CSV table of C-alpha atoms and ligand atoms in Angstrom, one decimal:
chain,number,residue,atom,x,y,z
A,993,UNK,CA,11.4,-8.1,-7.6
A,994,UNK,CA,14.3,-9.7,-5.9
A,995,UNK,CA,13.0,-12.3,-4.2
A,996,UNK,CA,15.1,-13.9,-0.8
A,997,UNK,CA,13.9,-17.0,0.7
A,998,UNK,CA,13.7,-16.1,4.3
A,999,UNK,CA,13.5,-18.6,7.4
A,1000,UNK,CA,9.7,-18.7,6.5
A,1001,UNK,CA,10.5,-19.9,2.6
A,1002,UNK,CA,7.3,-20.0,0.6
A,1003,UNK,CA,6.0,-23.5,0.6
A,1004,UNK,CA,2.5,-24.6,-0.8
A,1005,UNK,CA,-0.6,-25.2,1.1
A,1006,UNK,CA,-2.3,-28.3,0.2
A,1007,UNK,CA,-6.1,-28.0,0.1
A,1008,UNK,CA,-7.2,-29.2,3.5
A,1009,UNK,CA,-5.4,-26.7,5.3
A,1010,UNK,CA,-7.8,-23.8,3.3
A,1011,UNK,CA,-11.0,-24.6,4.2
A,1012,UNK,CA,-10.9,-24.6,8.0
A,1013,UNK,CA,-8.8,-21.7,8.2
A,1014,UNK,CA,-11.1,-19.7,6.4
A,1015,UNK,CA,-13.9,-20.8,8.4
A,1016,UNK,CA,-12.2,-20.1,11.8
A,1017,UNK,CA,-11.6,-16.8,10.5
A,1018,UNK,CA,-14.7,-15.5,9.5
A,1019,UNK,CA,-15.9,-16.8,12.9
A,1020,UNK,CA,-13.3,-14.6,14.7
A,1021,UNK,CA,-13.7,-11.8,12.4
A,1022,UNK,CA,-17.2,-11.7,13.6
A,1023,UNK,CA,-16.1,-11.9,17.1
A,1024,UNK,CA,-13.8,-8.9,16.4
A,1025,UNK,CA,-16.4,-6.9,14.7
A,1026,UNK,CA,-18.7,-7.1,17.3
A,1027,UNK,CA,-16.1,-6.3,19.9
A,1028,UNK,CA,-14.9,-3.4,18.0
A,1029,UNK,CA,-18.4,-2.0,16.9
A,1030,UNK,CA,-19.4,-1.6,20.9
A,1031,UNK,CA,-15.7,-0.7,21.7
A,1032,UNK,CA,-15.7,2.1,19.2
A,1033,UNK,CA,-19.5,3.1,19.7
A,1034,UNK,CA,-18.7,3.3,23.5
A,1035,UNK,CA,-16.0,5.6,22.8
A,1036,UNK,CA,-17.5,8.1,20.7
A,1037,UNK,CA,-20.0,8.7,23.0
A,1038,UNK,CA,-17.5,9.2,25.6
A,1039,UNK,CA,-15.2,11.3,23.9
A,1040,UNK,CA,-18.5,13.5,22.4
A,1041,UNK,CA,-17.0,13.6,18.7
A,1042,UNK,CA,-17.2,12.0,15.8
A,1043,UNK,CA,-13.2,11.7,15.5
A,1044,UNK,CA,-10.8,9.5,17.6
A,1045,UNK,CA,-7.9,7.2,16.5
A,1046,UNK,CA,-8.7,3.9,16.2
A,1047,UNK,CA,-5.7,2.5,17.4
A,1048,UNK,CA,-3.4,2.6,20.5
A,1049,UNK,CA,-0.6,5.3,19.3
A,1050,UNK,CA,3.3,3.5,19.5
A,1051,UNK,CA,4.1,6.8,21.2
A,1052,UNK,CA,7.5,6.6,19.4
A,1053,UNK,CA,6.8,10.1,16.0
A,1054,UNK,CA,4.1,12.8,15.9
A,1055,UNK,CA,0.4,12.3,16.3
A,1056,UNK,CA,-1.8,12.2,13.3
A,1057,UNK,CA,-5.3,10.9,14.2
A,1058,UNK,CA,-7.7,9.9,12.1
A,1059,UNK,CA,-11.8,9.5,12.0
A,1060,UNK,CA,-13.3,6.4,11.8
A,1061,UNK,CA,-13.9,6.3,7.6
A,1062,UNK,CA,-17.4,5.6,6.4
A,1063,UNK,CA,-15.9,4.6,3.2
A,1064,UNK,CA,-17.4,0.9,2.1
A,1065,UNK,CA,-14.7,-1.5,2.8
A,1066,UNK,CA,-12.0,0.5,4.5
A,1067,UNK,CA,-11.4,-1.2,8.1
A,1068,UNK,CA,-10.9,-5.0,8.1
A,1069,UNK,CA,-11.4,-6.0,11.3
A,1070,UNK,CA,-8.5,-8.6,11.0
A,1071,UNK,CA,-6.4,-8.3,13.7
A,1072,UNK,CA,-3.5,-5.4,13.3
A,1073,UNK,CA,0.0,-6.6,12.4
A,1074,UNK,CA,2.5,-5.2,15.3
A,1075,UNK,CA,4.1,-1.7,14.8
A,1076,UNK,CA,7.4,-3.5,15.1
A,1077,UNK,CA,7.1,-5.8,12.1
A,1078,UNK,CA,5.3,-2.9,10.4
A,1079,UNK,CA,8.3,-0.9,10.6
A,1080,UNK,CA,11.3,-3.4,10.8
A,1081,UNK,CA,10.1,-5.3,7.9
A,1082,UNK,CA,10.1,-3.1,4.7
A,1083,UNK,CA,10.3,-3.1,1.0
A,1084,UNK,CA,12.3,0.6,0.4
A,1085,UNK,CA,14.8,-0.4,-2.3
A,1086,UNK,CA,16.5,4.0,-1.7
A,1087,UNK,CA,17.2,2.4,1.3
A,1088,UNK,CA,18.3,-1.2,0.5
A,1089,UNK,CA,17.5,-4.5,-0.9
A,1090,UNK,CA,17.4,-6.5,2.3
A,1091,UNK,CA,14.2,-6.7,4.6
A,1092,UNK,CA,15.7,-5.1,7.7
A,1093,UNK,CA,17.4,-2.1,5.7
A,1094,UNK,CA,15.0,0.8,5.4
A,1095,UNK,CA,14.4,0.5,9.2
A,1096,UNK,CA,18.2,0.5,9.8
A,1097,UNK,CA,19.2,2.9,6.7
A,1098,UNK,CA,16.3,5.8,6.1
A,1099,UNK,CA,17.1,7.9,9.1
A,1100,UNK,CA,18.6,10.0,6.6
A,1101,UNK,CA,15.5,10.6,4.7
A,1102,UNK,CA,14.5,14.5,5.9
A,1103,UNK,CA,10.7,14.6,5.8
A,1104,UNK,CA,10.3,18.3,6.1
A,1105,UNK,CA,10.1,20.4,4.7
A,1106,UNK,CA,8.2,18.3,2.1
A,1107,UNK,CA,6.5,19.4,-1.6
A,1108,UNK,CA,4.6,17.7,-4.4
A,1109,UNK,CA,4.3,18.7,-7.3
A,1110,UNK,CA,1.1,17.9,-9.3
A,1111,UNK,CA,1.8,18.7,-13.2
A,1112,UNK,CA,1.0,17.6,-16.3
A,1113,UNK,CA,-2.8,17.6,-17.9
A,1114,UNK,CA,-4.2,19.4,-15.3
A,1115,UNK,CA,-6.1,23.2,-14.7
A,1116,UNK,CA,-4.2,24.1,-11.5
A,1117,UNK,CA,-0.6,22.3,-11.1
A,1118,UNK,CA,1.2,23.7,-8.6
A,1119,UNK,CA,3.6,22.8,-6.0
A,1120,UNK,CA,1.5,21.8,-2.4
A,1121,UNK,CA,3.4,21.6,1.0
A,1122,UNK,CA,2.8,18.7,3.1
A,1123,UNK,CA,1.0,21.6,5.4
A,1124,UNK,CA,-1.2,22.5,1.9
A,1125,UNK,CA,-2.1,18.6,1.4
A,1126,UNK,CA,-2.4,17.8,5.0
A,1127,UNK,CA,-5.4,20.2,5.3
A,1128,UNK,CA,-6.9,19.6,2.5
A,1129,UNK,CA,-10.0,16.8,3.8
A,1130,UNK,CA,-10.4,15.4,7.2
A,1131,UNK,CA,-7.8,12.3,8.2
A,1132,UNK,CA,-9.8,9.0,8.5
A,1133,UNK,CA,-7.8,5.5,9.7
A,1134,UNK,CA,-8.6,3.1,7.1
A,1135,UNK,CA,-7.4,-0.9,8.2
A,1136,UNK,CA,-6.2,-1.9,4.9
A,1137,UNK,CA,-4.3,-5.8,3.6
A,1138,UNK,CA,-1.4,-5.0,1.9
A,1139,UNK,CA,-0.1,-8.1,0.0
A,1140,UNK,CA,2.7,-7.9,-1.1
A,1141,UNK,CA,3.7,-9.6,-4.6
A,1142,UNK,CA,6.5,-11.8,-2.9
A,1143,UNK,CA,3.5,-14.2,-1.1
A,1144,UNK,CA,3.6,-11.9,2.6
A,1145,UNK,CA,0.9,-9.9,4.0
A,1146,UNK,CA,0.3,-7.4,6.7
A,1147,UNK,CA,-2.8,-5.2,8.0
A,1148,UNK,CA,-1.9,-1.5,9.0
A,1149,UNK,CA,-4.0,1.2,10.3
A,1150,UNK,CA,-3.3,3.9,8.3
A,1151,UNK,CA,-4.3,7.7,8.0
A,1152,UNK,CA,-4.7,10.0,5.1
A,1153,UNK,CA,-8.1,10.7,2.7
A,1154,UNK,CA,-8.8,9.7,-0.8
A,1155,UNK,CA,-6.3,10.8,-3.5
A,1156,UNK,CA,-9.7,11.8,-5.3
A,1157,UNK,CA,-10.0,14.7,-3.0
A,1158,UNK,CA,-6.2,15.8,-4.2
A,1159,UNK,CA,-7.4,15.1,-7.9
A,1160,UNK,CA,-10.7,17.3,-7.6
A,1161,UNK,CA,-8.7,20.1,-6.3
A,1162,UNK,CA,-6.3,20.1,-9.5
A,1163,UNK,CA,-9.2,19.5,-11.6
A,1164,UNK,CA,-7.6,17.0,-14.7
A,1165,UNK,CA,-8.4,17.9,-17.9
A,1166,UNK,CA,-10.7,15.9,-20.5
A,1167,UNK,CA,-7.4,14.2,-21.5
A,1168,UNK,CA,-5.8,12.8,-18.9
A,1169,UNK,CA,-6.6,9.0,-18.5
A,1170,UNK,CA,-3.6,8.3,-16.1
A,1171,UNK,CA,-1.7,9.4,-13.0
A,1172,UNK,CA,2.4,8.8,-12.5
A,1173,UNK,CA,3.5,9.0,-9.1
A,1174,UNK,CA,7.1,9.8,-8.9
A,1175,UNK,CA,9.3,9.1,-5.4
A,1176,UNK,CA,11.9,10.9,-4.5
A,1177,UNK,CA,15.2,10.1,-5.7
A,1178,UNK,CA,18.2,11.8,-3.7
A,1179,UNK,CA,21.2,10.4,-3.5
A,1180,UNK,CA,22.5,12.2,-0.7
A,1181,UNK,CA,19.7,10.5,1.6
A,1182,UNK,CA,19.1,7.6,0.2
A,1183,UNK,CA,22.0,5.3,-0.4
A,1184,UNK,CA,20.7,2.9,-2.6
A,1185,UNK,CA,19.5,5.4,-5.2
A,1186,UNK,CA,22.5,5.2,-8.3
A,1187,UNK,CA,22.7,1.5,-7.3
A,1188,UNK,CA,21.2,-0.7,-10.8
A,1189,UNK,CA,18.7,-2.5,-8.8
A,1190,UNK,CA,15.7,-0.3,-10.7
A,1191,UNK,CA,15.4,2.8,-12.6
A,1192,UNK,CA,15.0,6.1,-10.7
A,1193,UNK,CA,13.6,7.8,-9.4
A,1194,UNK,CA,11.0,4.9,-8.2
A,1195,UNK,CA,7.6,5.3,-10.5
A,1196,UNK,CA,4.4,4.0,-10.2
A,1197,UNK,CA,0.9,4.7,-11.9
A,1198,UNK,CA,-3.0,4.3,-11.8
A,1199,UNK,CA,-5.9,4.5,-14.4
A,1200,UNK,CA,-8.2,7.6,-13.8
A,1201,UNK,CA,-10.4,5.6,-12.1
A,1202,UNK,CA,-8.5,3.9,-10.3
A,1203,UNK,CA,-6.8,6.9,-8.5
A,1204,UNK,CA,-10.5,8.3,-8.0
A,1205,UNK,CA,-11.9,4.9,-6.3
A,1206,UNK,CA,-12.2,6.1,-2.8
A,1207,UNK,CA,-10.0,2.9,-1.4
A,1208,UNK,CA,-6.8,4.9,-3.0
A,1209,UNK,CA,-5.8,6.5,0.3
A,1210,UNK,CA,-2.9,9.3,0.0
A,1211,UNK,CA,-1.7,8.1,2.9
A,1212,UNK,CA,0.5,10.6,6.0
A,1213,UNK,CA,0.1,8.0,9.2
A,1214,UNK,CA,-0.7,5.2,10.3
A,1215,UNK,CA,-1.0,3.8,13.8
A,1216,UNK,CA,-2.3,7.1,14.5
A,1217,UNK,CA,1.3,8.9,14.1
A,1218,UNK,CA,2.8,10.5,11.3
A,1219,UNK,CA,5.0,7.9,9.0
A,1220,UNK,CA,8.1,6.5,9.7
A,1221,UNK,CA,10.9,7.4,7.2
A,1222,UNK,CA,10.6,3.5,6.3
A,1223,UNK,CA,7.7,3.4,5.4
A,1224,UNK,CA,7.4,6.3,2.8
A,1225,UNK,CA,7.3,9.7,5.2
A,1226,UNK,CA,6.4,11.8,5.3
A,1227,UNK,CA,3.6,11.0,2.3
A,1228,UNK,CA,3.0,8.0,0.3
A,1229,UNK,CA,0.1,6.1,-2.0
A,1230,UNK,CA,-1.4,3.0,-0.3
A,1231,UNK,CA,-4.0,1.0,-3.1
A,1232,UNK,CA,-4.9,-1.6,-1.0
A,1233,UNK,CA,-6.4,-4.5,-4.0
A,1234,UNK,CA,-3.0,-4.3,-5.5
A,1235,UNK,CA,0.3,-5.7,-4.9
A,1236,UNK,CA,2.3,-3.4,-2.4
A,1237,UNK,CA,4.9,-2.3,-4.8
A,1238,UNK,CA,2.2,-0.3,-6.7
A,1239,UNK,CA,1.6,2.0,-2.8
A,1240,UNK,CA,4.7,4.6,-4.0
A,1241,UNK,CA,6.7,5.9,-0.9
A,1242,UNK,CA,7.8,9.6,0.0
A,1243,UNK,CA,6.1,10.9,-3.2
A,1244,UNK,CA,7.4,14.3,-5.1
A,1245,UNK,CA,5.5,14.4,-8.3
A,1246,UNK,CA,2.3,13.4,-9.4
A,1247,UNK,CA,2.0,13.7,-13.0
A,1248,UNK,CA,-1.2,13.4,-14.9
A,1249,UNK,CA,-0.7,12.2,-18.3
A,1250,UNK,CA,-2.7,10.8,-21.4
A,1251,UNK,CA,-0.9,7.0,-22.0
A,1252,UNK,CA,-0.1,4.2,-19.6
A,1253,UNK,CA,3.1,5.3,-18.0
A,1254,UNK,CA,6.2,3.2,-17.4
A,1255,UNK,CA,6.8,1.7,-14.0
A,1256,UNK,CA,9.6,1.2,-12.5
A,1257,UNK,CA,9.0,-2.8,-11.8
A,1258,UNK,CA,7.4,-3.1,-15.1
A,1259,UNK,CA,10.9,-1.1,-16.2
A,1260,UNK,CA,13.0,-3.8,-14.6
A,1261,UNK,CA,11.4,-7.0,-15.3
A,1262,UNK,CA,8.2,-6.2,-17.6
A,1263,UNK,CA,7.0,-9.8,-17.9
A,1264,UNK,CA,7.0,-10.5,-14.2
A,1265,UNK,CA,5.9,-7.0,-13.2
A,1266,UNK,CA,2.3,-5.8,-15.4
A,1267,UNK,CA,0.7,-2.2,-14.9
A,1268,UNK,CA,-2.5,-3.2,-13.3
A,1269,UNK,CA,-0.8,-5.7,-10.9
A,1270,UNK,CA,-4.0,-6.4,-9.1
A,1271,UNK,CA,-3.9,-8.6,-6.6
A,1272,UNK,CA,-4.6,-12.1,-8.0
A,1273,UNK,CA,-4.4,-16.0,-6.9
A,1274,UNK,CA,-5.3,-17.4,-10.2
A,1275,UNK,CA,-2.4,-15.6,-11.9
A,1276,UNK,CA,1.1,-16.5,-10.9
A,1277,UNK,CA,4.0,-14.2,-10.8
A,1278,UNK,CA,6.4,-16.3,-13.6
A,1279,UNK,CA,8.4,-17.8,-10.6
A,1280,UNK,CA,5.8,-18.4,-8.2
A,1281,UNK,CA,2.4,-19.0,-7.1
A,1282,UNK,CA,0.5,-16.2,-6.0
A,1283,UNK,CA,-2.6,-18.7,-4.3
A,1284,UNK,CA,-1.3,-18.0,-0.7
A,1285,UNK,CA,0.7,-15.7,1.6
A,1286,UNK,CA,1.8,-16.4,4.6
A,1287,UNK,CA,0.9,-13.0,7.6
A,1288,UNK,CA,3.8,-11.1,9.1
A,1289,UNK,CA,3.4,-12.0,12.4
A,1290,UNK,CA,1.9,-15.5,11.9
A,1291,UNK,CA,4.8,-17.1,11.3
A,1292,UNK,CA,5.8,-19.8,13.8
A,1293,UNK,CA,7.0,-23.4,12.5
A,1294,UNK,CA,3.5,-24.8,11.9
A,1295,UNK,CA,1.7,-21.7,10.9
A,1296,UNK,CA,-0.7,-22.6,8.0
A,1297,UNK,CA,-0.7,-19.7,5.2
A,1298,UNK,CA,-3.8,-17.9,4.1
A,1299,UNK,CA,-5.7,-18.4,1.1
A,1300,UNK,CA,-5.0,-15.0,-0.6
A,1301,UNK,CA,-8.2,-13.3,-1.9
A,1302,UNK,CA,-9.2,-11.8,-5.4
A,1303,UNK,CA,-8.4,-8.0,-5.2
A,1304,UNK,CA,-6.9,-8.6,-1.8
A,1305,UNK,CA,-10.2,-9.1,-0.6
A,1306,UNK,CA,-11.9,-6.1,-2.3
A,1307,UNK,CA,-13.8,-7.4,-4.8
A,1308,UNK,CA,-17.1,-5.8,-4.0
A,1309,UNK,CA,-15.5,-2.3,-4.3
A,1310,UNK,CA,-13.0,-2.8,-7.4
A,1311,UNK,CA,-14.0,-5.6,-9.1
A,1312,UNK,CA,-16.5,-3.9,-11.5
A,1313,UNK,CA,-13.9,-1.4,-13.1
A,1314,UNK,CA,-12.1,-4.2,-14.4
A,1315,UNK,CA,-15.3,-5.8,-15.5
A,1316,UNK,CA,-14.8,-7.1,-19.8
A,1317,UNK,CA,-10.6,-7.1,-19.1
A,1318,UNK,CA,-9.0,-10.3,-19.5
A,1319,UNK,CA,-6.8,-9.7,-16.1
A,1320,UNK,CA,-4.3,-12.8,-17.1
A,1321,UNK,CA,-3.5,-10.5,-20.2
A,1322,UNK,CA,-3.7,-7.8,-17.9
A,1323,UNK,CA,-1.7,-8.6,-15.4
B,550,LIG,N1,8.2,2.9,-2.8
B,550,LIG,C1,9.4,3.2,-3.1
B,550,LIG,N2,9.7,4.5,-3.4
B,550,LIG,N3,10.4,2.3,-3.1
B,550,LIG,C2,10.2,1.0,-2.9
B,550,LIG,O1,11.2,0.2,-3.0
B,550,LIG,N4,8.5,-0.7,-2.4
B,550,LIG,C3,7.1,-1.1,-2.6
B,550,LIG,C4,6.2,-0.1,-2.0
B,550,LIG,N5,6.6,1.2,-2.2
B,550,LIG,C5,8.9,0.6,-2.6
B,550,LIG,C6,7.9,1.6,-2.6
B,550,LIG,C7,6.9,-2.5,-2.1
B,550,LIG,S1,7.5,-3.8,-3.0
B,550,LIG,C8,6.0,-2.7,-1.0
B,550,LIG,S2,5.5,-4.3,-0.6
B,550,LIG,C9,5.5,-1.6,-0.2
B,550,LIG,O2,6.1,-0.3,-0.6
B,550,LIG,C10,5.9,-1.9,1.3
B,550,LIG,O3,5.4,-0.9,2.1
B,550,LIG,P1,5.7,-1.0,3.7
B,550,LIG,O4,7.2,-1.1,3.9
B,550,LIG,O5,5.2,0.3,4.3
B,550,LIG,O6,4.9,-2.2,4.2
């Protein structure tokens, strides 16, 4: 990935500034959680349903609400980066190398009307409307990390259902062991497509399992609206114990296939880029240490930088598919 030291420049944290950090979080993260359990119990019983959006809308796209998700893991109750730096602060290479770009550039994306096609080793492909995919399961908000591999992290609301649902309904044959997710690549919309930065159109992939572990969220919102172009409208992966590039934006095709398909990072720079790219501290990117990252949003002068967790903090609900796999090899 090209990597840009920004005003924040990665630095190291020495090993007192870990401990009590992770202490004062987990004591506010209690605070939050009891705070949010009676806000959110208080409001259900108001509103009479089981389904209301978590989080305060922007009031800037479309509403897209989501039910609170009952699946294990799926709301931190870290505190929510800002809508602003969640959509002014992007990695969306169509739309340009540089931070600030996709926010500036993807205006030009055109969201609707919007297909995917599933193809490839399974009973029913077919080409699904956003409308088609859109009704196919309820639309929970899940509070996910995403960490991304340059040593940043955020935590968005977001709002879509497990891709397993998607995958049931195409039913894979016996033979498929993988899933390629396949962005769009237009170059009429998205001006960075035909540069040489990577390969298009932009590819990523998951093991069978992976896709069907209910944390893989095909994602439509978040911040109870619809995605902005910028962040991968109008429907994109989010795989939230894995670095960020392997969450795919404004997805076309999903292709299920029988061997480990090519990435595009893993195109571009295959020893710095793996397939599994699971979120890891003890394994370093090549050029950098991947111990800490440092919270959009967090980031004044004497900010201390997080310890960054195995799986991105979902251990309990990941770890054991990766159980026997040496993950340094595997990277
Ligand atoms: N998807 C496409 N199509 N193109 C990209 O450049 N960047 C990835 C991922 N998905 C990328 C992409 C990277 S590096 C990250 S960190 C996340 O999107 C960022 O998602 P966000 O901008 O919504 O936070």
């Amino acid at each position: 990935m090209l990597i840009r030291t920004d005003r924040n420049g990665y630095h190291h944290p020495v090993a007192s500034e870990i401990t009590p950090q992770a202490v004062y979080e987990d004591r506010r993260r209690m605070l939050q959680w009891m705070a949010t359990g009676a806000a959110g119990a208080a409001l259900a019983s108001w509103a009479g349903r089981e389904a209301f959006a978590q989080t305060a809308r922007p009031g800037k796209l479309a509403a897209l609400p989501g039910a609170k998700s009952g699946v294990a893991g799926a709301t931190t109750m870290e505190k929510v980066t800002d809508y602003k730096d969640a959509t002014t602060y992007n990695n969306f290479y169509e739309f340009g190398t540089d931070k600030a770009d996709p926010a500036q550039n993807a205006h030009t994306l055109k969201p609707s009307p919007w297909t995917v096609e599933v193809e490839g080793l399974v009973k029913k492909p077919g080409k699904y409307t956003l409308e088609d995919l859109l009704k196919l399961s309820a639309q929970e908000e899940r509070i996910y990390r995403l960490r991304c591999v340059e040593g940043w992290s955020m935590v968005i609301p977001w709002v879509g259902y497990s891709l397993a649902n998607l995958v049931n309904k195409v039913e894979p044959m016996g033979n498929a062991r993988y899933i390629e997710f396949l962005s769009l690549a237009d170059p009429k919309t998205m001006p960075f497509v035909g540069s040489r930065v990577l390969d298009w159109p932009y590819a990523e992939g998951l093991r069978m399992d992976e896709a069907m572990n209910p944390l893989t969220l095909l994602t439509f919102g978040m911040y109870g609206e619809v995605l902005p172009n910028q962040n991968g409208a109008p429907v994109r992966l989010v795989v939230p114990w894995k670095y960020g590039f392997k969450s795919g934006k404004s997805i076309v095709k999903i292709r299920f296939v029988e061997k480990e398909p090519r990435t595009a990072w893993n195109k571009a720079a295959a020893n710095e880029y793996g397939f599994y790219s699971n979120v890891n501290p003890n394994v370093d990117h090549p050029r950098w240490s991947q111990a800490s990252e440092r919270r959009i949003g967090e980031d004044g002068l004497f900010t201390k930088k997080r310890k960054t967790l195995m799986f991105n903090g979902y251990e309990a609900q990941v770890g054991q598919m990766y159980a026997g796999m040496d993950l340094k090899k595997n990277y």
